[in-house]
PDB file of C-alpha atoms and ligand atoms in Angstrom:
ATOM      1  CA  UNK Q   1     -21.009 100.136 126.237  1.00  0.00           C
ATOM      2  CA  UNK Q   2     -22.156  98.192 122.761  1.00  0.00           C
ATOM      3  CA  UNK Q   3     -22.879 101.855 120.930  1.00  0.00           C
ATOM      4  CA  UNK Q   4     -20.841 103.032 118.060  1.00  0.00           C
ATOM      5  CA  UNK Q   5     -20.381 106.032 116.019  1.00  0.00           C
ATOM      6  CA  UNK Q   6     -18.613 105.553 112.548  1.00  0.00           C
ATOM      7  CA  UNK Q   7     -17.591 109.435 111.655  1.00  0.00           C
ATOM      8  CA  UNK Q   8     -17.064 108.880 107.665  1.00  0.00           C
ATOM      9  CA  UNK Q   9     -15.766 110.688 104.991  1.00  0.00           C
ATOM     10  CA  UNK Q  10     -17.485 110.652 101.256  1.00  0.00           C
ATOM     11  CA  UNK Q  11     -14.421 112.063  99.795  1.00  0.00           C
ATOM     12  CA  UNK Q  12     -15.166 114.890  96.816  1.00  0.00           C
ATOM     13  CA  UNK Q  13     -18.209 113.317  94.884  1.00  0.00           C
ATOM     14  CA  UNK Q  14     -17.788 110.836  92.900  1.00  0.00           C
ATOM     15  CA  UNK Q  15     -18.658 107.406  94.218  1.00  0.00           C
ATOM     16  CA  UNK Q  16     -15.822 105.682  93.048  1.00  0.00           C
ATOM     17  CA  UNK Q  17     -13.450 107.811  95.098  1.00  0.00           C
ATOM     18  CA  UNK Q  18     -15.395 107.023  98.337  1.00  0.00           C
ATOM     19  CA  UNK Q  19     -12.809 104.250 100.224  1.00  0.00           C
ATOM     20  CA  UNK Q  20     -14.214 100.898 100.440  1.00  0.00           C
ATOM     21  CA  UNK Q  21     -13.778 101.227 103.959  1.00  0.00           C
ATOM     22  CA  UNK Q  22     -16.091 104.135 104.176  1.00  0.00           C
ATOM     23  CA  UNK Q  23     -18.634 102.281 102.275  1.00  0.00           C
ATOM     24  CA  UNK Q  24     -18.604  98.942 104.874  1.00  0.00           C
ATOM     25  CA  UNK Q  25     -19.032 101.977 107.824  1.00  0.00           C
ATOM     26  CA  UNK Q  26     -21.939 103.217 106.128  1.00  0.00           C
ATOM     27  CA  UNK Q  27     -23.599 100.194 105.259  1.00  0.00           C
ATOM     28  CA  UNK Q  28     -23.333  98.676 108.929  1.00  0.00           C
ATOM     29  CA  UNK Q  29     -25.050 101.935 110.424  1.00  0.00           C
ATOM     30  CA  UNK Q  30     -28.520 101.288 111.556  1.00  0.00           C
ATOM     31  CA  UNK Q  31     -28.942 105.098 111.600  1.00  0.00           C
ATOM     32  CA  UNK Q  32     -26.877 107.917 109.668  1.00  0.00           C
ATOM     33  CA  UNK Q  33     -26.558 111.641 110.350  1.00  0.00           C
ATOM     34  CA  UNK Q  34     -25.418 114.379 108.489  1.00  0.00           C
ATOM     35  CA  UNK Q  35     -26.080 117.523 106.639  1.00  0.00           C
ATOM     36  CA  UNK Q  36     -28.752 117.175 103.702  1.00  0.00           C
ATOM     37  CA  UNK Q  37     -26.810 117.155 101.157  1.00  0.00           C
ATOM     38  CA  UNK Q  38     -24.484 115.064 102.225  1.00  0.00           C
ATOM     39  CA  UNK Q  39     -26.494 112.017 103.353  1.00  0.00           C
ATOM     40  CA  UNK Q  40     -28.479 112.047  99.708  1.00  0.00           C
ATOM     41  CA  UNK Q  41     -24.962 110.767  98.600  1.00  0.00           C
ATOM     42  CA  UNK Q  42     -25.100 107.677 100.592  1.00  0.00           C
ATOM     43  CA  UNK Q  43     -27.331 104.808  98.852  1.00  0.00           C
ATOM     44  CA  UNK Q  44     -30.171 103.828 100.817  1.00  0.00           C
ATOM     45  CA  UNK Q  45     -30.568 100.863 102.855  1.00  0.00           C
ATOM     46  CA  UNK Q  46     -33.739  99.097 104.111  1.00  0.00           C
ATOM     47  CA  UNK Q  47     -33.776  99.307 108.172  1.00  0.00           C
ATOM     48  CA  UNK Q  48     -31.269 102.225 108.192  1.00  0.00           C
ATOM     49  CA  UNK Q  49     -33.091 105.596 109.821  1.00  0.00           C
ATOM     50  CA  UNK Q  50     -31.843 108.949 108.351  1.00  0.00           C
ATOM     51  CA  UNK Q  51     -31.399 112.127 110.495  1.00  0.00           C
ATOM     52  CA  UNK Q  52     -30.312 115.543 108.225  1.00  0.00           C
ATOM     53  CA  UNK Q  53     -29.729 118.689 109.236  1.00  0.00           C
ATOM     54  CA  UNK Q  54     -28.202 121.702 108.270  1.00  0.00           C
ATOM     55  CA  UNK Q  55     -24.984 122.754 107.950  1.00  0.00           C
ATOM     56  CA  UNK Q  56     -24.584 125.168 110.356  1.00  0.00           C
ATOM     57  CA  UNK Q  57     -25.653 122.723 113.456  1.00  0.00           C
ATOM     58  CA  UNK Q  58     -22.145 120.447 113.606  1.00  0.00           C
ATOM     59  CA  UNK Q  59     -21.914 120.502 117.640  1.00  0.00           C
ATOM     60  CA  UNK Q  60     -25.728 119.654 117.704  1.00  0.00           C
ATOM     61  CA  UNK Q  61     -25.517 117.093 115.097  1.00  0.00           C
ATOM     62  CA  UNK Q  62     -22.913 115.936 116.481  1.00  0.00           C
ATOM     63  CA  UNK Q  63     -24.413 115.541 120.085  1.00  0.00           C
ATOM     64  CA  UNK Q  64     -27.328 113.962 118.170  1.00  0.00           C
ATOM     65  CA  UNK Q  65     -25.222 111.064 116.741  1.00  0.00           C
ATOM     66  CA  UNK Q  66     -23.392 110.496 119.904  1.00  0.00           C
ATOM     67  CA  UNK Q  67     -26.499 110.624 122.418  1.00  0.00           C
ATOM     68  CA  UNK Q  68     -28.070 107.987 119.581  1.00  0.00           C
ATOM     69  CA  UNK Q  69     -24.814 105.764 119.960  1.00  0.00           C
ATOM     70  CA  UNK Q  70     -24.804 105.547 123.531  1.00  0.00           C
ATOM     71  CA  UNK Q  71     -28.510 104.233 123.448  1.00  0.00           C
ATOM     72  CA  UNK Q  72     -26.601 101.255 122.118  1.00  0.00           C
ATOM     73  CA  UNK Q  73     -27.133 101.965 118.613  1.00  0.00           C
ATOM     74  CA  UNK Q  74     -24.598 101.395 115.583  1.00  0.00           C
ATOM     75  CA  UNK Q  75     -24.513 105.030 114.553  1.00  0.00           C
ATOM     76  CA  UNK Q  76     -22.798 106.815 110.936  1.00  0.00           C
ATOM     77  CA  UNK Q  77     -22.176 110.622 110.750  1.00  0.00           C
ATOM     78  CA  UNK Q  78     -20.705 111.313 107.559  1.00  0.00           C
ATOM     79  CA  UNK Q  79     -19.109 114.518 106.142  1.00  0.00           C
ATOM     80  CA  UNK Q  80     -18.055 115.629 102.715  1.00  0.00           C
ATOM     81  CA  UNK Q  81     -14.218 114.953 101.481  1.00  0.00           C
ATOM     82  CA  UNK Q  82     -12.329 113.811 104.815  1.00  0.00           C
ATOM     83  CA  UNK Q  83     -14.416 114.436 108.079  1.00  0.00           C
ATOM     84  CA  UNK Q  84     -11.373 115.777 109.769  1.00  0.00           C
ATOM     85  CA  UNK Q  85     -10.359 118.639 107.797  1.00  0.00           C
ATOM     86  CA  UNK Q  86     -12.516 121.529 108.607  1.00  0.00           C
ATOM     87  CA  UNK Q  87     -15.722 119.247 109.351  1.00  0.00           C
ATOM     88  CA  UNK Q  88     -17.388 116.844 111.701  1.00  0.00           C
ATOM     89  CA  UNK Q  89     -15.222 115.179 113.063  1.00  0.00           C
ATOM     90  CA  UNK Q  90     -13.493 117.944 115.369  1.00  0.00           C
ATOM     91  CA  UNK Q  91     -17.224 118.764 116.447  1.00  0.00           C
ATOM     92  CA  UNK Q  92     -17.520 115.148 117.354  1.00  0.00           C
ATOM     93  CA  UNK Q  93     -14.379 115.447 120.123  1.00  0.00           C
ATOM     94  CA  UNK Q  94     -15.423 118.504 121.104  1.00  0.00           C
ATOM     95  CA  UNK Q  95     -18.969 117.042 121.754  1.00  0.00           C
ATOM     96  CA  UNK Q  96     -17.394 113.927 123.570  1.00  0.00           C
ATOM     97  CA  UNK Q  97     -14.798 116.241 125.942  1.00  0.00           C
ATOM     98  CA  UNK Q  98     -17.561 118.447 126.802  1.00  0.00           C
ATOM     99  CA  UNK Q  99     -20.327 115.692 127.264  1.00  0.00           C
ATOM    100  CA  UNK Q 100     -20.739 113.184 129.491  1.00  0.00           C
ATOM    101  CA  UNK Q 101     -18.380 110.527 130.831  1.00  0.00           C
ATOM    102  CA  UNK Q 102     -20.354 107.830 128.980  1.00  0.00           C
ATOM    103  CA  UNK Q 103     -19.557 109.524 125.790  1.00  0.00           C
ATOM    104  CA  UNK Q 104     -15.648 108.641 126.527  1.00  0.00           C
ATOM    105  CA  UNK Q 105     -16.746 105.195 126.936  1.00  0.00           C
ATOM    106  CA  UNK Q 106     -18.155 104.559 123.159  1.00  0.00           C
ATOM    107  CA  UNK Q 107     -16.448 102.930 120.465  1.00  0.00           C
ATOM    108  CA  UNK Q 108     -15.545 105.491 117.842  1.00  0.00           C
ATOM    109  CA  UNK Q 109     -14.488 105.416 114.438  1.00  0.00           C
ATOM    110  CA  UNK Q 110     -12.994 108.039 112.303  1.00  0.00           C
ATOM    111  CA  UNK Q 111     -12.647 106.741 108.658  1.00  0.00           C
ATOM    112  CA  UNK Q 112     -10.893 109.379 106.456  1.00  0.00           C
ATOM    113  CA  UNK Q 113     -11.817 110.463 102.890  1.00  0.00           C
ATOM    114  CA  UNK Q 114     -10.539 112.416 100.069  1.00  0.00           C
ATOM    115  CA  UNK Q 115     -10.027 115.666 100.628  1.00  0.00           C
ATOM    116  CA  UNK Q 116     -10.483 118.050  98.550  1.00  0.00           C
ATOM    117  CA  UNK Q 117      -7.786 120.128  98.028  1.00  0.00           C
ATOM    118  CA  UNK Q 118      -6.374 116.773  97.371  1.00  0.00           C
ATOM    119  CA  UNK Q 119      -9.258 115.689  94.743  1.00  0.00           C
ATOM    120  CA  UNK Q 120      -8.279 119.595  92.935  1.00  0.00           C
ATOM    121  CA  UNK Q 121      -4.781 119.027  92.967  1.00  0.00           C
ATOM    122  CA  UNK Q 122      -5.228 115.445  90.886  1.00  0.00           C
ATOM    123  CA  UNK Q 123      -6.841 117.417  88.192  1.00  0.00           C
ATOM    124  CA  UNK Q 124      -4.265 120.166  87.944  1.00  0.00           C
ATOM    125  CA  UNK Q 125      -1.026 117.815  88.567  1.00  0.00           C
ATOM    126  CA  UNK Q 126       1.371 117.925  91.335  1.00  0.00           C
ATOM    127  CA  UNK Q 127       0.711 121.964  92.628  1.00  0.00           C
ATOM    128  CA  UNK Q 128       0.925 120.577  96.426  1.00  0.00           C
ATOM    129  CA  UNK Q 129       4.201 118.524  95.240  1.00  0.00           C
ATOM    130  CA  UNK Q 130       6.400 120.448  97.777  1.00  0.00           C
ATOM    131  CA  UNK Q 131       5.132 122.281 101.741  1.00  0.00           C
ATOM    132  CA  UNK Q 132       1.796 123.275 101.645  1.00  0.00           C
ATOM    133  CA  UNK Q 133      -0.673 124.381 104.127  1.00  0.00           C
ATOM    134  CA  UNK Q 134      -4.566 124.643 104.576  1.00  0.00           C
ATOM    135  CA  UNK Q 135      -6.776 127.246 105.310  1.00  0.00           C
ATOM    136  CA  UNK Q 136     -10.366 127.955 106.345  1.00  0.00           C
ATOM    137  CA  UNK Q 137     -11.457 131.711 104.959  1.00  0.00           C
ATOM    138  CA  UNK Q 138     -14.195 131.014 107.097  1.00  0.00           C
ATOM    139  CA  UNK Q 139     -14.463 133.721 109.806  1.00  0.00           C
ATOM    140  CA  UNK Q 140     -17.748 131.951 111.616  1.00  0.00           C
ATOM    141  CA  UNK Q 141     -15.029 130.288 114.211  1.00  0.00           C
ATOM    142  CA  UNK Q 142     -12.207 132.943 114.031  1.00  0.00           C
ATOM    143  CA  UNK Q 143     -11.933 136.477 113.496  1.00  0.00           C
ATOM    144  CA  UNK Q 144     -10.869 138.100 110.369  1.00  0.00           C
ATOM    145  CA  UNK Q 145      -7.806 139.004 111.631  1.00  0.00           C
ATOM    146  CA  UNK Q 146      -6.304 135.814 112.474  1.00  0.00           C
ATOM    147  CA  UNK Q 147      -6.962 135.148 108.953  1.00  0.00           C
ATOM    148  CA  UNK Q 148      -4.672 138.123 107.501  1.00  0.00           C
ATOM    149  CA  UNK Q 149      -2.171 136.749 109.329  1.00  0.00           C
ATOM    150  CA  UNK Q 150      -2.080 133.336 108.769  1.00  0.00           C
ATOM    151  CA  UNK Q 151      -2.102 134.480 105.028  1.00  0.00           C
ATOM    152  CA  UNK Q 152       1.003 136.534 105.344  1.00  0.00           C
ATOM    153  CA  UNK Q 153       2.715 133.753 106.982  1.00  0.00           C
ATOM    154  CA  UNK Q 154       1.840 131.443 104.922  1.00  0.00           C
ATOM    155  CA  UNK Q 155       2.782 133.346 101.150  1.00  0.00           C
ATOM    156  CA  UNK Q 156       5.755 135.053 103.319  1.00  0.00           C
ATOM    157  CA  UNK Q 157       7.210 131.270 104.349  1.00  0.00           C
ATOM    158  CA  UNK Q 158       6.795 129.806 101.118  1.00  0.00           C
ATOM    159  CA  UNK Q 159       3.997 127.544 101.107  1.00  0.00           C
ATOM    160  CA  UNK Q 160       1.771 126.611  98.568  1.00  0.00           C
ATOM    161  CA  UNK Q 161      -2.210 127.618 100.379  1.00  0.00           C
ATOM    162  CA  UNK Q 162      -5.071 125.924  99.807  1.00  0.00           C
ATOM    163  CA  UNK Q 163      -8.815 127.709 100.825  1.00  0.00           C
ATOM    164  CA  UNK Q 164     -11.611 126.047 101.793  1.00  0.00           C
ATOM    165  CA  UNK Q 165     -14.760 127.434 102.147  1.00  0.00           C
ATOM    166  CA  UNK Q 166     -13.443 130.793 100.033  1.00  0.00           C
ATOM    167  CA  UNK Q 167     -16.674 132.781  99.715  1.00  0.00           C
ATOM    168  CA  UNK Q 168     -20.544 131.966 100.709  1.00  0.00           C
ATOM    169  CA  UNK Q 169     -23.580 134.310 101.044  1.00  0.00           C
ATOM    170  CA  UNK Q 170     -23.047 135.518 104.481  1.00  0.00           C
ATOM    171  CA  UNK Q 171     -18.987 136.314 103.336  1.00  0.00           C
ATOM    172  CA  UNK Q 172     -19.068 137.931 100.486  1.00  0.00           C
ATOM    173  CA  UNK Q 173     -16.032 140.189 100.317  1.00  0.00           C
ATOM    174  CA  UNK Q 174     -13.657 138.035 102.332  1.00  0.00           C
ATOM    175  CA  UNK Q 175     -12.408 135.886  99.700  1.00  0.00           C
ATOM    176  CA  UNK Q 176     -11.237 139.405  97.607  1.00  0.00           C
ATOM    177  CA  UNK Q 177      -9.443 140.834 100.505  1.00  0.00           C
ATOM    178  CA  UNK Q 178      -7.353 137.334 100.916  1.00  0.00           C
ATOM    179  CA  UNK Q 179      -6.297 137.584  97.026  1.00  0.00           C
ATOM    180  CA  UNK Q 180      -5.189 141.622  97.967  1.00  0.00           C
ATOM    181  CA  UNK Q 181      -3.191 140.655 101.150  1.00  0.00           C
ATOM    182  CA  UNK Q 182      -1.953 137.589  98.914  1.00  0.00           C
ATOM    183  CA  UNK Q 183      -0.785 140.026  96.152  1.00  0.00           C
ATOM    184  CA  UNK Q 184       1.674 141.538  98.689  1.00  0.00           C
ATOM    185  CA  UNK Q 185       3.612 139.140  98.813  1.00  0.00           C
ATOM    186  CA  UNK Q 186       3.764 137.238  95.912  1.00  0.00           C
ATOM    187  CA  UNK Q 187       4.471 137.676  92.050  1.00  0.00           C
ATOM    188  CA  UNK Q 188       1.398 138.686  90.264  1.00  0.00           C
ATOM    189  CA  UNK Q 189       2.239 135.831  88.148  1.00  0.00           C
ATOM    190  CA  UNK Q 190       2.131 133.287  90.603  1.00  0.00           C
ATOM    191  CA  UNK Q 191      -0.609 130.299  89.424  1.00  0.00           C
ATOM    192  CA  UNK Q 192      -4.075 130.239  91.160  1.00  0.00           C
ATOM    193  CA  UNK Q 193      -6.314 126.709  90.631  1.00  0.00           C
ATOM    194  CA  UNK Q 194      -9.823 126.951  91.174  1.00  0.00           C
ATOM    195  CA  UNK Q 195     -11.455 123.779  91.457  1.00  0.00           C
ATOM    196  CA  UNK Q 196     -15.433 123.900  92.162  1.00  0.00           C
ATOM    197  CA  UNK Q 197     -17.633 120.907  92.633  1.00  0.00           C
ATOM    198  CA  UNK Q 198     -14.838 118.313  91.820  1.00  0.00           C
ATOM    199  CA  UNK Q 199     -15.954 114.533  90.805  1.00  0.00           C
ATOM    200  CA  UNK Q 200     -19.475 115.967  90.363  1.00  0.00           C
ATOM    201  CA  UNK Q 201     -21.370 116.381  86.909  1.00  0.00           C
ATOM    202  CA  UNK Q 202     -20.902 120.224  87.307  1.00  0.00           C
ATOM    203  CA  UNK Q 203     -17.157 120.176  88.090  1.00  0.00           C
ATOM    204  CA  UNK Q 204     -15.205 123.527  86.902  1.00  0.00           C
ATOM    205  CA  UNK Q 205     -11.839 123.608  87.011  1.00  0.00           C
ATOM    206  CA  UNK Q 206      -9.543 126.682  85.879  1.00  0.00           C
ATOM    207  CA  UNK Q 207      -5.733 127.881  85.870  1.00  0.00           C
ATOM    208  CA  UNK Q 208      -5.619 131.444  86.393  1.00  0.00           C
ATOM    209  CA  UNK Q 209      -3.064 133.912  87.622  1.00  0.00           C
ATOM    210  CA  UNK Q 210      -2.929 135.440  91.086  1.00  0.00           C
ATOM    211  CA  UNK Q 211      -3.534 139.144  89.076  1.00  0.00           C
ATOM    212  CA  UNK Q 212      -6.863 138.044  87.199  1.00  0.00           C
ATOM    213  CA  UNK Q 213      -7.604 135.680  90.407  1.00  0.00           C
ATOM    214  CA  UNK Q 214     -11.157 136.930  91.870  1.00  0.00           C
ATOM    215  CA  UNK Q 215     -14.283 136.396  93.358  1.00  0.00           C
ATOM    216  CA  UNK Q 216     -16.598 135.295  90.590  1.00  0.00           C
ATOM    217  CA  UNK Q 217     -14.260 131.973  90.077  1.00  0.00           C
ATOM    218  CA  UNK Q 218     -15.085 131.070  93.200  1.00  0.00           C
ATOM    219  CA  UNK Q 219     -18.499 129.625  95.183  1.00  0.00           C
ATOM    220  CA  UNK Q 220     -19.267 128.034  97.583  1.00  0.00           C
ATOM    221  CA  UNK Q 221     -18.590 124.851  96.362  1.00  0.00           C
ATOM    222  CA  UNK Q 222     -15.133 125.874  94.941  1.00  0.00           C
ATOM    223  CA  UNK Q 223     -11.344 124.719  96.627  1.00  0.00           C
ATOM    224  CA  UNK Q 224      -8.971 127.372  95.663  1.00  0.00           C
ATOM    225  CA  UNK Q 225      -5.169 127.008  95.380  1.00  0.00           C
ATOM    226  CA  UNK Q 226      -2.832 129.483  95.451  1.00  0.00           C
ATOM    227  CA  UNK Q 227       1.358 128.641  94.068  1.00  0.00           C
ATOM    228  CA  UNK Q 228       4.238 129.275  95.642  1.00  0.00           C
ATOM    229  CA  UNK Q 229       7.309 131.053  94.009  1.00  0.00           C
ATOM    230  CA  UNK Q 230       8.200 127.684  93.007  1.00  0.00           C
ATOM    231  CA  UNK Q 231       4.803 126.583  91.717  1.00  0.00           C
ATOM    232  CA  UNK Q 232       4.905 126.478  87.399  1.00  0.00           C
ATOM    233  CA  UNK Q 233       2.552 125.648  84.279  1.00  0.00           C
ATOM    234  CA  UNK Q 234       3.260 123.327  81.752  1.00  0.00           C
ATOM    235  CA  UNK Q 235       1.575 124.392  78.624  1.00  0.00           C
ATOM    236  CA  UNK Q 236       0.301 121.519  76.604  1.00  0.00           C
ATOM    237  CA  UNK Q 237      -0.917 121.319  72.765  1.00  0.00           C
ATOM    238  CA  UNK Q 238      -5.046 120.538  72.824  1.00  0.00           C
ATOM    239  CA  UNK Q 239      -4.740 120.136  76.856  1.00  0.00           C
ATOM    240  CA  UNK Q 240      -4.852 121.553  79.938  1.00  0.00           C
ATOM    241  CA  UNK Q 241      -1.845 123.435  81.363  1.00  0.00           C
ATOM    242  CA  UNK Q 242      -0.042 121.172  83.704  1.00  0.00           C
ATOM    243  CA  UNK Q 243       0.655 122.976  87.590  1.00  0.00           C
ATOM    244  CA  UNK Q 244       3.137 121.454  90.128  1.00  0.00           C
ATOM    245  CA  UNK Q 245       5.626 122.238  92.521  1.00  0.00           C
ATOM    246  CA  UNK Q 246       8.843 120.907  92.035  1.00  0.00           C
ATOM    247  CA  UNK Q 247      10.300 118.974  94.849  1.00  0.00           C
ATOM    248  CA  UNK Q 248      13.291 120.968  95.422  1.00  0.00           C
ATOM    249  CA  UNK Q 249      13.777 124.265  95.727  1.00  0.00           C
ATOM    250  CA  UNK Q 250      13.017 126.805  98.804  1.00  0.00           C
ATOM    251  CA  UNK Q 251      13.054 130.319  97.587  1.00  0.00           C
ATOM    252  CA  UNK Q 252      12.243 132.354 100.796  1.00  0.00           C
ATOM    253  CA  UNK Q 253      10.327 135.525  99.777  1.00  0.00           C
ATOM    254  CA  UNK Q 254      11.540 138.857 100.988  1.00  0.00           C
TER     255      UNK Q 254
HETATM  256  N1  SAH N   1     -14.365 118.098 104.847  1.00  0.00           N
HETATM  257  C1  SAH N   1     -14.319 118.711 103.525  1.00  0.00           C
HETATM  258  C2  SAH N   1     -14.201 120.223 103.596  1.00  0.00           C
HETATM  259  C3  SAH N   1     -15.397 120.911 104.230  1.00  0.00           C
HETATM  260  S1  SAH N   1     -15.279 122.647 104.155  1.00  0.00           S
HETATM  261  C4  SAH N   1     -13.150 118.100 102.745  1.00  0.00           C
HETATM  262  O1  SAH N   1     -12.313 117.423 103.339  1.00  0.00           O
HETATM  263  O2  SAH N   1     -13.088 118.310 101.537  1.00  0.00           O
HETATM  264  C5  SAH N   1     -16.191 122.973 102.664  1.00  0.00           C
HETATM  265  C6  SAH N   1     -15.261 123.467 101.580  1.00  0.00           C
HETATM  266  O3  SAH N   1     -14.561 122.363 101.012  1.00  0.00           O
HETATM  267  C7  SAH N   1     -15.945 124.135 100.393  1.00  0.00           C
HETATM  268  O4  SAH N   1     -16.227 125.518 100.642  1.00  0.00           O
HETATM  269  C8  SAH N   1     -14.874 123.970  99.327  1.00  0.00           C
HETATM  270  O5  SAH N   1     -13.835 124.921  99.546  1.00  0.00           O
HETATM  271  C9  SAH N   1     -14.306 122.601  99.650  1.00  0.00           C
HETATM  272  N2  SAH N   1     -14.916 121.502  98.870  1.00  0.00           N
HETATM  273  C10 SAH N   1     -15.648 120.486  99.358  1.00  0.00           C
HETATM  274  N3  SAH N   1     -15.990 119.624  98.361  1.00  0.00           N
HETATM  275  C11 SAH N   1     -15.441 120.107  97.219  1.00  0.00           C
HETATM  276  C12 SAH N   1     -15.403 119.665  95.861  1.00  0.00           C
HETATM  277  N4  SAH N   1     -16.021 118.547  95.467  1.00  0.00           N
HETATM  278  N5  SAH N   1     -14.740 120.424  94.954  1.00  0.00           N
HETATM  279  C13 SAH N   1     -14.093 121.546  95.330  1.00  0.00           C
HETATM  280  N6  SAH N   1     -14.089 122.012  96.615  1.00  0.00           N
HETATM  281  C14 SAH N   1     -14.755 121.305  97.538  1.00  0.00           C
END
């Protein structure tokens, strides 16, 4: 089958951190998918069709793309920071094991972006220097529960956390109620980065601790990291404070 689906990640925002391999993918694609907002980042090409949609269709999208690349078609669905951390790119599989056989048979490309706990972290310094873990607060796919406790495993075993997705319009108290269950198990001086919109003109990013850490630093648009009991802050004169884990050291919390 001659079809192929490129599944590419912008990275954060700024078009000099999208990988030049990401920027061949997208301008080979005769047509692109992707949610609105998304796609309006990609430069537009003569010949190249355009197919957005919103945010909350991935598995359709997805099916979209992939019905469009086995018509033969050289096909780009593209994703904010990397497509594979809580984006398209899992929705593509899932699309592909549940569709038909012909799916299997396409040529499929997942090209990996910046992420953007990854883009936050740059700003701040080194605060994922040591283990770390990711987490959704996103209970569309997963109940609330599974959440809470994924949270207390994560603070209880020492990692540093970062959140995606901490708070939109249809979760509004959900990013509050991590802090709280966070605050049970580590110092109320542990550091908290909030990083919103980073490598766009509106970028925001703060240094806060996990005491005065709440909801109205955070959006939508906004990657949150939460220290460990090793995480520190480097004061500096007319700068920024510094955050970063140091390499060594594994305190385990009671
Ligand atoms: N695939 C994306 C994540 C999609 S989930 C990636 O790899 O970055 C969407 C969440 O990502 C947002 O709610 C926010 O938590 C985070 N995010 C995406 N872009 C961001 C940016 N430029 N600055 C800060 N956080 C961002």
């Amino acid at each position: 089958m001659s079809g192929h689906l490129a599944v590419v990640g912008l990275g954060p925002g700024d078009a000099r951190t999208l990988t030049p391999e990401a920027g061949d993918a997208l301008a080979a694609a005769q047509a692109l998918y992707g949610y609105g907002p998304y796609l309006d980042r990609v430069a537009v090409r003569a010949g190249q069709s355009r197919h957005a949609s919103d945010n909350r269709e991935e598995r359709m999208r997805a099916a979209a793309a992939l019905s469009h690349a086995a018509l033969g078609a050289r096909v780009a669905i593209v994703s904010g920071g990397d497509p594979g951390v809580f984006a398209i790119a899992a929705a593509v599989c899932e699309e592909i094991e549940a569709g038909p056989e012909s799916w299997r048979a396409l040529d499929l490309t997942i090209v990996p972006g910046i992420t953007a706990m990854l883009a936050v972290a740059a700003r701040t310094g080194a605060p994922l220097g040591h283990d770390f873990c990711a987490l959704s607060l996103s209970d569309n796919l997963k109940p609330w529960e599974l959440i809470e406790r994924r949270l207390d495993a994560a603070a209880s075993g020492g990692f540093v956390i970062a959140l995606y997705n901490p708070v939109s319009r249809a979760r509004p108290w959900q990013f509050r109620a991590a802090i709280e269950r966070l605050r049970r198990h580590l110092p109320l001086s542990t550091p908290v980065v909030f990083g919103r919109a980073v490598g766009r003109p509106d970028e925001q990013v703060s240094v806060v601790t996990l005491d005065a850490a709440d909801a109205t630093n955070a959006d939508m648009a906004t990657l949150v990291i939460v220290g460990s009991r090793e995480t520190r802050v480097i004061a500096r004169p007319g700068r920024p404070p510094l955050v970063y884990t140091p390499r060594a050291g594994a305190e385990i919390s009671a």
